[in-house]
XYZ file of C-alpha atoms in Angstrom:
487
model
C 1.238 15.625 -29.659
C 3.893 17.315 -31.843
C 7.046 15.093 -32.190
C 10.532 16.377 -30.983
C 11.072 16.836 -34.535
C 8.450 19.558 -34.530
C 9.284 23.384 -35.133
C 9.526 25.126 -32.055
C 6.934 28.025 -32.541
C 3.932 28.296 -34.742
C 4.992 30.009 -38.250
C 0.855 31.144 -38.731
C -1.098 32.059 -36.445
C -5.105 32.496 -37.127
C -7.482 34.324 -34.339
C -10.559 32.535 -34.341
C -14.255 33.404 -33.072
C -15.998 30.858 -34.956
C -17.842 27.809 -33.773
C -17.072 24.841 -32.628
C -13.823 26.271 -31.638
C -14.518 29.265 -29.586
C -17.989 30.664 -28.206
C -17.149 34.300 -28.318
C -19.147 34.432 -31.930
C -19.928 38.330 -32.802
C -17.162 39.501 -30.906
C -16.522 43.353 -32.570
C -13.189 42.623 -31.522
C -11.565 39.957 -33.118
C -10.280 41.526 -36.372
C -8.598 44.095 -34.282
C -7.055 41.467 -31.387
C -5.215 39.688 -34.423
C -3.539 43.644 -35.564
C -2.578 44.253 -32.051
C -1.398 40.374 -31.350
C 0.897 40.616 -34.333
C 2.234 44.144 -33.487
C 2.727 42.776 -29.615
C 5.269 40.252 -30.917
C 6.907 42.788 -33.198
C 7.433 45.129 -31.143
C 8.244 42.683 -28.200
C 10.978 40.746 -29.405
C 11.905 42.116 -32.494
C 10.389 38.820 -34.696
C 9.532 39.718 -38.446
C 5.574 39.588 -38.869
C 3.272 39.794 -41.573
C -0.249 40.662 -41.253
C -2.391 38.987 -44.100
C -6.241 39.718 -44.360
C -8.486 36.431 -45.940
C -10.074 38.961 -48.127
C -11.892 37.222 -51.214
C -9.100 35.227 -52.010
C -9.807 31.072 -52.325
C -7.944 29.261 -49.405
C -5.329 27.922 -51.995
C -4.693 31.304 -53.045
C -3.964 32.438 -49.600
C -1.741 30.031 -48.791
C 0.348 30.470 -51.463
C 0.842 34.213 -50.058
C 1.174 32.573 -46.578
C 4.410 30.930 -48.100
C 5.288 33.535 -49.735
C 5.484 35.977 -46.412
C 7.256 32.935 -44.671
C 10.187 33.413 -46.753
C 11.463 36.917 -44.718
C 9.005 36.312 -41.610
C 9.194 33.936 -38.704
C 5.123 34.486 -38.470
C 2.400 35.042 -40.211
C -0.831 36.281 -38.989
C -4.310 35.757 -40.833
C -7.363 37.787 -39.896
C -10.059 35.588 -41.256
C -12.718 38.144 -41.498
C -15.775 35.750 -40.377
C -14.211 32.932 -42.992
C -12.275 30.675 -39.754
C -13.940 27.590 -40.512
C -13.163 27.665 -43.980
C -9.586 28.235 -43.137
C -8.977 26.162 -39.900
C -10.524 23.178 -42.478
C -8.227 23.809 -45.732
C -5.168 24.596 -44.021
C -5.594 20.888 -42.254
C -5.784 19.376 -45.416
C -3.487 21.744 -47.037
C -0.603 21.781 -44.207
C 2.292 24.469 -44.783
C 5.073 22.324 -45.485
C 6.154 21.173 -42.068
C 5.460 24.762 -40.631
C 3.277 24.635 -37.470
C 0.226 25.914 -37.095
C -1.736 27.283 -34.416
C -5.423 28.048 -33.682
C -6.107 30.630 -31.227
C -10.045 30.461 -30.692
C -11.089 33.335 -27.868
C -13.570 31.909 -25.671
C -15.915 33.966 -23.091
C -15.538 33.467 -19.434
C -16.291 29.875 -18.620
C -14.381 29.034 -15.406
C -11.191 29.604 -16.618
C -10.332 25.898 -17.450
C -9.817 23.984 -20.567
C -13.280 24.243 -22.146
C -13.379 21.037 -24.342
C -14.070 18.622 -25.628
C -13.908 20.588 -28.961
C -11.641 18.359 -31.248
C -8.268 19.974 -32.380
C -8.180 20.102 -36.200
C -5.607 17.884 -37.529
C -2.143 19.851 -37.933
C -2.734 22.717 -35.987
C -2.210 23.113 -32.223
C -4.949 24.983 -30.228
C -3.784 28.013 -27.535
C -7.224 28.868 -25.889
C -7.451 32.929 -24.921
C -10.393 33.464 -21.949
C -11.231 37.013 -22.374
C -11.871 37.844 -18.177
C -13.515 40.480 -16.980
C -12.009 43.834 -14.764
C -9.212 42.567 -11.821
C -11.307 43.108 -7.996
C -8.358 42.778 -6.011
C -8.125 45.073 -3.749
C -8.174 45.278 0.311
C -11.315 44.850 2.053
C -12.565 46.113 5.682
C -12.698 43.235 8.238
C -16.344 43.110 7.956
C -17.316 43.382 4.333
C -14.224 40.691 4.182
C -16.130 38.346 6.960
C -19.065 38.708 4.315
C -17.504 37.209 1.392
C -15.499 34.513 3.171
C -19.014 33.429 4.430
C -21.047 34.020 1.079
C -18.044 32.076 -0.577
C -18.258 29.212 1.971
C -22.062 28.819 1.628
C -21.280 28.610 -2.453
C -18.769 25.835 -2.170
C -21.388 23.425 -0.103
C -21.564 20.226 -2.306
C -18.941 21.456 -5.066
C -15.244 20.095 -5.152
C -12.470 21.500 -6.531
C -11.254 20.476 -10.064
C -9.225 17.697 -9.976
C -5.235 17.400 -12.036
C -6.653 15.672 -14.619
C -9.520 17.533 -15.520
C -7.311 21.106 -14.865
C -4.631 20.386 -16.666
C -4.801 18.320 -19.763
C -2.143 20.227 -21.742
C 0.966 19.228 -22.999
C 4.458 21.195 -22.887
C 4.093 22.337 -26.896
C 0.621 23.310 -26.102
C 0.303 25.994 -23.956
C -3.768 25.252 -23.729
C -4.280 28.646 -22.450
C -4.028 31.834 -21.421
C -6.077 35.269 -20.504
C -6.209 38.543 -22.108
C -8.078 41.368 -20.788
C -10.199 43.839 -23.692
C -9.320 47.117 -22.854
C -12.509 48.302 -21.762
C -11.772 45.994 -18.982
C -8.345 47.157 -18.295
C -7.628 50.214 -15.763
C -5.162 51.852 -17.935
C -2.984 51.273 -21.263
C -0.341 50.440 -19.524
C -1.938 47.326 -18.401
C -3.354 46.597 -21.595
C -0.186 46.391 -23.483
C 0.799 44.585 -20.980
C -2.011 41.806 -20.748
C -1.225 41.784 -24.695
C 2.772 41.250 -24.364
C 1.627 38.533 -21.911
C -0.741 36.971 -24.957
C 2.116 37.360 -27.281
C 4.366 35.146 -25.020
C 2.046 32.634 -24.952
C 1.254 32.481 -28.543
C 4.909 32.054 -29.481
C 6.103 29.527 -26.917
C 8.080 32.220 -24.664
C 5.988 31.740 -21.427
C 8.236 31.721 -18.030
C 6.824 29.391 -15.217
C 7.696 28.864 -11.546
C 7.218 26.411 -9.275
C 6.982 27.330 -5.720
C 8.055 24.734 -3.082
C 6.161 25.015 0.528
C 8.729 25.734 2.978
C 7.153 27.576 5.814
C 8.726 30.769 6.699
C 11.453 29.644 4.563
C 9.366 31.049 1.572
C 10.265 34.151 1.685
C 13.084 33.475 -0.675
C 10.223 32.866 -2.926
C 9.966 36.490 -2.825
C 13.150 37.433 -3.125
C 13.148 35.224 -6.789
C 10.634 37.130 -7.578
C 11.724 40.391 -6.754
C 15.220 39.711 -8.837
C 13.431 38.630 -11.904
C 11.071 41.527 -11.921
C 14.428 43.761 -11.535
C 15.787 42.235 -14.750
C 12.464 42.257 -16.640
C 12.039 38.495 -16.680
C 8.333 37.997 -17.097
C 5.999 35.570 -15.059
C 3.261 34.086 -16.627
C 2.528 30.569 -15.304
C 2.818 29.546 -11.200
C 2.366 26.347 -9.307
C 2.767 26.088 -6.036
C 2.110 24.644 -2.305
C 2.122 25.512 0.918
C 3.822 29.130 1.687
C 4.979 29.304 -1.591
C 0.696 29.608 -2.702
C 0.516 32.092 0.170
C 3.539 34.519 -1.657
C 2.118 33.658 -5.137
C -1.446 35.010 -4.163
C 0.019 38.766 -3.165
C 1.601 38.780 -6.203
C -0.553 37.339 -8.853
C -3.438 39.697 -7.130
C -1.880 42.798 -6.830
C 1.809 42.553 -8.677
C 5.176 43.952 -6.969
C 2.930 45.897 -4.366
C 1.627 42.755 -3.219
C 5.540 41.216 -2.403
C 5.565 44.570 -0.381
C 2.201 43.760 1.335
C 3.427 40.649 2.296
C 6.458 41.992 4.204
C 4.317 44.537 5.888
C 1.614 41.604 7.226
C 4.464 39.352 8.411
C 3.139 39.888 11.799
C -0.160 39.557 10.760
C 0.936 36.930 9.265
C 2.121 35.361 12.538
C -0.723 35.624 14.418
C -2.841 34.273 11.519
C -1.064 31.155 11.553
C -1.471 30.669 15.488
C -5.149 31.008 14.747
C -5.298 28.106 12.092
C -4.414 26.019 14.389
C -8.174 26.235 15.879
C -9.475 26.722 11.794
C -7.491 27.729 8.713
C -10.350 30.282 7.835
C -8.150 32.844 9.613
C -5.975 32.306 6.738
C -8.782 32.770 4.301
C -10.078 36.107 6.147
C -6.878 37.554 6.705
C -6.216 37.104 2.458
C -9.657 38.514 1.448
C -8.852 41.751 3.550
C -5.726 42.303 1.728
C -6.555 41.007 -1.718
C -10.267 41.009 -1.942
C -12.828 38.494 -3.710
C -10.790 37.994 -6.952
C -10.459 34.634 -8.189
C -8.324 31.997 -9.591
C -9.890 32.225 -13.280
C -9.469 35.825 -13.732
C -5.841 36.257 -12.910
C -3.411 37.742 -15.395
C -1.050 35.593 -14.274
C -2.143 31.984 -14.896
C -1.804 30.719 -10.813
C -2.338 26.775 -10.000
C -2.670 26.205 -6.237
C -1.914 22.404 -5.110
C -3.635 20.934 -2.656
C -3.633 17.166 -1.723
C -7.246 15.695 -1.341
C -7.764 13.413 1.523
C -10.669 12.178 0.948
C -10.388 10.941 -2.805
C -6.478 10.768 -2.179
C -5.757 12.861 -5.334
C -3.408 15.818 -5.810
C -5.807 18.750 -7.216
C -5.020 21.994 -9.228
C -7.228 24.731 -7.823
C -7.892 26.619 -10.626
C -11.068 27.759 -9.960
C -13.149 29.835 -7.470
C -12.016 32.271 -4.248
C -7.896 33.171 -4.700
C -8.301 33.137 -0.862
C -9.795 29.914 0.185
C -7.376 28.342 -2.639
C -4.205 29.333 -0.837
C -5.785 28.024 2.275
C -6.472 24.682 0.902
C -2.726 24.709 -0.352
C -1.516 25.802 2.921
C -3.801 23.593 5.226
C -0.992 21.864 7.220
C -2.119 18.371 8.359
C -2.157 17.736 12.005
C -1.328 21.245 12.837
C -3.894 23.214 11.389
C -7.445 22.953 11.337
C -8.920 21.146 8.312
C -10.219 22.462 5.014
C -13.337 21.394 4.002
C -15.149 21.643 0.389
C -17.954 19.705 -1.414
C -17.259 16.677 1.396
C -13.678 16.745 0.635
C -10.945 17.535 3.261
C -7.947 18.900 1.554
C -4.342 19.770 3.292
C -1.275 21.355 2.626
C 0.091 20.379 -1.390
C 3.262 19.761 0.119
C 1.770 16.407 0.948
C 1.427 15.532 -2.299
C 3.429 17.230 -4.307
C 6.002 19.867 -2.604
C 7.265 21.225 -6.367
C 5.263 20.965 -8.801
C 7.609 21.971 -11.737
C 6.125 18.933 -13.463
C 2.702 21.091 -13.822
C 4.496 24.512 -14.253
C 5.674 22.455 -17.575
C 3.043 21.270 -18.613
C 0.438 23.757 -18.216
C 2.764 25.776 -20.848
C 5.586 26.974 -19.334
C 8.685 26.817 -22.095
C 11.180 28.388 -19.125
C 10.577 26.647 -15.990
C 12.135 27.983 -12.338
C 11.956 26.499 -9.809
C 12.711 27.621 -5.852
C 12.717 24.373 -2.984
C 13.961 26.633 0.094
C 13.657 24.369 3.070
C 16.337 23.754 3.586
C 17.567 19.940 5.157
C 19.468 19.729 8.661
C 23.065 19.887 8.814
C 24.347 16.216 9.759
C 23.080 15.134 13.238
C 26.538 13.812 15.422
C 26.215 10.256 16.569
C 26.082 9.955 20.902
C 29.383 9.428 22.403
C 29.795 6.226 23.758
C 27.634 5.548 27.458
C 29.198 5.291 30.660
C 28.133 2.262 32.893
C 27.302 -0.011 29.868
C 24.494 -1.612 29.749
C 22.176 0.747 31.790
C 23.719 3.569 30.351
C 23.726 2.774 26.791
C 20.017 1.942 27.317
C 19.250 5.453 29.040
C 20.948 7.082 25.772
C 18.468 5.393 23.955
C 15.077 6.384 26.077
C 16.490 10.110 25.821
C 13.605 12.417 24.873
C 15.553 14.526 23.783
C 17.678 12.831 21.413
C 14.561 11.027 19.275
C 13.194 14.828 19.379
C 16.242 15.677 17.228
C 16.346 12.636 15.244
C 12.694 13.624 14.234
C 13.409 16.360 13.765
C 16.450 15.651 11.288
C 14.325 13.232 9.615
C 11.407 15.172 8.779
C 13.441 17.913 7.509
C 15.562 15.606 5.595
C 12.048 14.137 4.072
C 10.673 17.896 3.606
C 13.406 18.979 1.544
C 13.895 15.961 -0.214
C 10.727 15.891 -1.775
C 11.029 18.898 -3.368
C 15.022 17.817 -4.464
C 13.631 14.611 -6.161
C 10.667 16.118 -8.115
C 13.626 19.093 -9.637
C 15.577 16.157 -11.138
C 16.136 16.597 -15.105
C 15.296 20.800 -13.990
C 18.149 23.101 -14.112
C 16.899 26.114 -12.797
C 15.972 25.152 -9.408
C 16.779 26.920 -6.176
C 17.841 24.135 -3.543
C 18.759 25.984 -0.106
C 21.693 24.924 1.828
C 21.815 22.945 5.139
C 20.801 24.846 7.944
C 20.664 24.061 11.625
C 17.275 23.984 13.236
C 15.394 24.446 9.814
C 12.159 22.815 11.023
C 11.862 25.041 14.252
C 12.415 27.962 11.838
C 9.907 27.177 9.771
C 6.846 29.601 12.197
C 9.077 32.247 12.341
C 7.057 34.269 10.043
C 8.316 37.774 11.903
C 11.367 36.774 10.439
C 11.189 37.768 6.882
C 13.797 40.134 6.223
C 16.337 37.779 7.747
C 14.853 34.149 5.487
C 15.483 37.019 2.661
C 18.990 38.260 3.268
C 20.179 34.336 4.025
C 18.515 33.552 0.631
C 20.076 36.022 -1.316
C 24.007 35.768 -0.197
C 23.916 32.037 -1.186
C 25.994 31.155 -4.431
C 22.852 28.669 -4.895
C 20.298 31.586 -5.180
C 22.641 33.871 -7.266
C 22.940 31.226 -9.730
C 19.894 30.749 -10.616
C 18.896 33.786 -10.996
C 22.118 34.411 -13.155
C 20.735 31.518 -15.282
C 17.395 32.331 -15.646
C 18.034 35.822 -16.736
C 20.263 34.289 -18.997
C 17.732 31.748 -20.158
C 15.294 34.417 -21.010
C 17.846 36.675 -22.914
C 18.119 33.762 -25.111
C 14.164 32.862 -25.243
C 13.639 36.512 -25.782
C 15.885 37.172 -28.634
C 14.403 37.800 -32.330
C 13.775 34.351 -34.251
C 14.755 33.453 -37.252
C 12.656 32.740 -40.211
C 15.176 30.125 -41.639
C 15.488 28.531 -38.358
C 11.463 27.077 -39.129
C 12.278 25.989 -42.654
């Protein structure tokens, strides 16, 4: 792991396709990816780039230019041309004064996790691209959706989900990995640039993460944060989440801004859904395949981490694999209200259980700005009983009130709800913490109820400062670096 002492952002960068490294050998590719990477952070954020090709020059010899180009640019880009090894080997031995390295080895689909345990050459760091295939989200007819939902529950007989520690080795000056798209795989050039842009962020440490609280209904103002970074061009590249904030963050990593939109426009569906969960949450699951299809977890542009908690080997898991749609329902499996989720012999329930905000992860997995949004808001203080008339026996009828340990559990468990989430955004200072609010809990089915949960999140000075500050943050992230700033 780099020390604190490290430079913040790799001064060269070398696109690798060669063994033991990455397994995309032969890829036509490659030589062109490392033009288009290096042009994507030009043109992005204005950084000074040079382009150098290995040509027949010794290693030596090209490092010496390497230097040389580091003197007026903050990177500098090497396309190998089939000599990587050679390279990645001399340039560990032959570090660059102090500069950081990084290793960016492009690996075929392979499940879309980590795919060690290839060692990480001394002095570089490794940022792992999956090349994924075309996005298949897209709505689905109740039947051909009742299909795949059973297809995709037949599959996952006997196979768990991958736990934390096997999901999510990374470190924060890591990033570990990311996704790009070729274009034949893209549906237009828009996208494209835009799946490069996204590799570009993630090569130079500028990756923006949330973490997404569950909250019930009271995650729609995870929509709204995501509607008023997308209006100031704040990128997202890296979610966690739990609960109602992984049923939000499916819609959108699926199917972008239209899917916020969607999720508005199903609130009702949305309703009923959740009244049917309470008999099995595959309502949930079917009622997310219609909308958003059979993509999955691995082939996302955005890189999205479901939590779920595991029962049955009392773990807290990162779904990062398999159906987008029965993810979100293990994430949003409320115990003891909803029916249980069952895969590979494991039971798993709502992440909230576990782990409410998981901004810890969101860092982690890469994320260099991290926002985060813990909406449930706790109760407003709960008055004491006045004082009972015909002490004793009245005093002791206060106390076997129904009614009055109804509210105090219901105080309590919102207090505990919303705490959870307050305590893991310690040491986090972009983190959305709602307001006290009377009757939160009951609130919390009201799914019908989304423009209002919106409009209550957005007029709170909490919500408009955060925002305020993470559009700040990312001005600053954003802006052009310095070469002399990595001497």
């Amino acid at each position: 792991m780099p020390t604190a002492a490290a430079p913040t952002w790799p001064a060269l960068v070398l696109v690798t396709t060669a063994a033991p490294w990455s397994d995309a050998q032969g890829l036509a590719d490659a030589s062109s990816l490392t033009t288009e990477l290096a042009a994507a952070v030009s043109d992005g954020f204005g950084d000074k780039v040079a382009v150098l090709e290995a040509g027949t020059d010794t290693p030596a010899a090209l490092r010496k230019k390497v230097l040389s180009k580091l003197r007026g640019a903050a990177y500098v880009f090497v396309d190998a041309k089939g000599r990587d090894a050679e390279l990645v080997n001399y340039f560990s031995t032959s570090p660059l004064r102090g500069k950081a390295m990084l290793l960016v080895p492009l690996m075929a689909p392979r499940g879309g996790v980590a795919p060690g345990p290839e060692p990480v050459p001394d002095g570089w760091r490794v940022m792992r691209t999956i090349l994924t295939g075309s996005n298949t989200a897209g709505h689905l007819s109740l039947w051909k959706a009742s299909r795949a939902v059973r297809k995709d529950s037949k599959a996952r007989r006997g196979r768990n989900m991958p736990s934390r520690s096997e999901a999510a080795p990374m470190t924060p000056l890591e990033p570990g990995l990311c996704r790009l798209r070729l274009r034949a795989d893209c549906a237009s050039d828009a996208d494209y640039q835009a799946g490069l842009l996204r590799w570009a962020r993630a090569v130079t440490f500028r990756r923006v993460a949330l973490a997404l609280a569950g909250s019930g209904a009271w995650g729609f103002a995870h929509l709204s944060l995501l509607r008023a970074l997308g209006a100031a061009s704040v990128p997202v590249d890296i979610i966690t989440s739990t609960s109602s904030g992984t049923l939000i963050a499916a819609y959108y990593a699926a199917l972008g801004d239209a899917g916020l939109d969607l999720v508005i426009r199903r609130r009702f569906r949305m309703e009923g859904t959740l009244g049917m969960a309470v008999l099995s949450t595959g309502a949930m699951e079917l009622t997310l395949t219609r909308d958003i299809g059979t993509c999955e977890v691995q082939n996302l542009d955005v890189m999205f981490y479901p939590v779920a908690a595991n029962l049955t080997s009392n773990d807290t898991e990162i779904l990062s694999t398999g159906s987008l749609a029965f993810a979100s329902r293990a994430s949003s499996s409320a115990p003891g209200i909803f029916g249980p989720t069952v895969a590979g012999g494991s039971v798993y329930v709502d992440g909230a259980v576990s782990d409410n905000l998981p901004i810890d992860v969101a860092e982690n997995l890469g994320g260099t700005l991290v926002i985060g949004s813990n909406p449930f808001p706790q109760e407003t203080g709960m008055k004491a009983p006045r004082k009972p008339w015909l002490w004793p026996v009245g005093a002791l009828m206060s106390d076997l009130n129904p009614f009055t340990r109804a509210a105090e559990m219901d105080h309590a468990l919102s207090l505990n709800f919303h705490g959870a989430g307050e305590q893991e955004a310690r040491g986090y200072p972009l983190v959305y913490e709602a307001p006290p609010e009377h009757n939160a809990l009951l609130a919390t089915f009201d799914f019908i109820g989304a423009y209002k949960f919106m409009e209550m999140t957005e007029a709170t000075p909490e919500f408009q400062q955060v925002v305020k500050g993470s559009i700040a943050a990312w001005h600053e992230l954003a802006k052009p670096r310095d070469p002399k700033a990595d001497a």
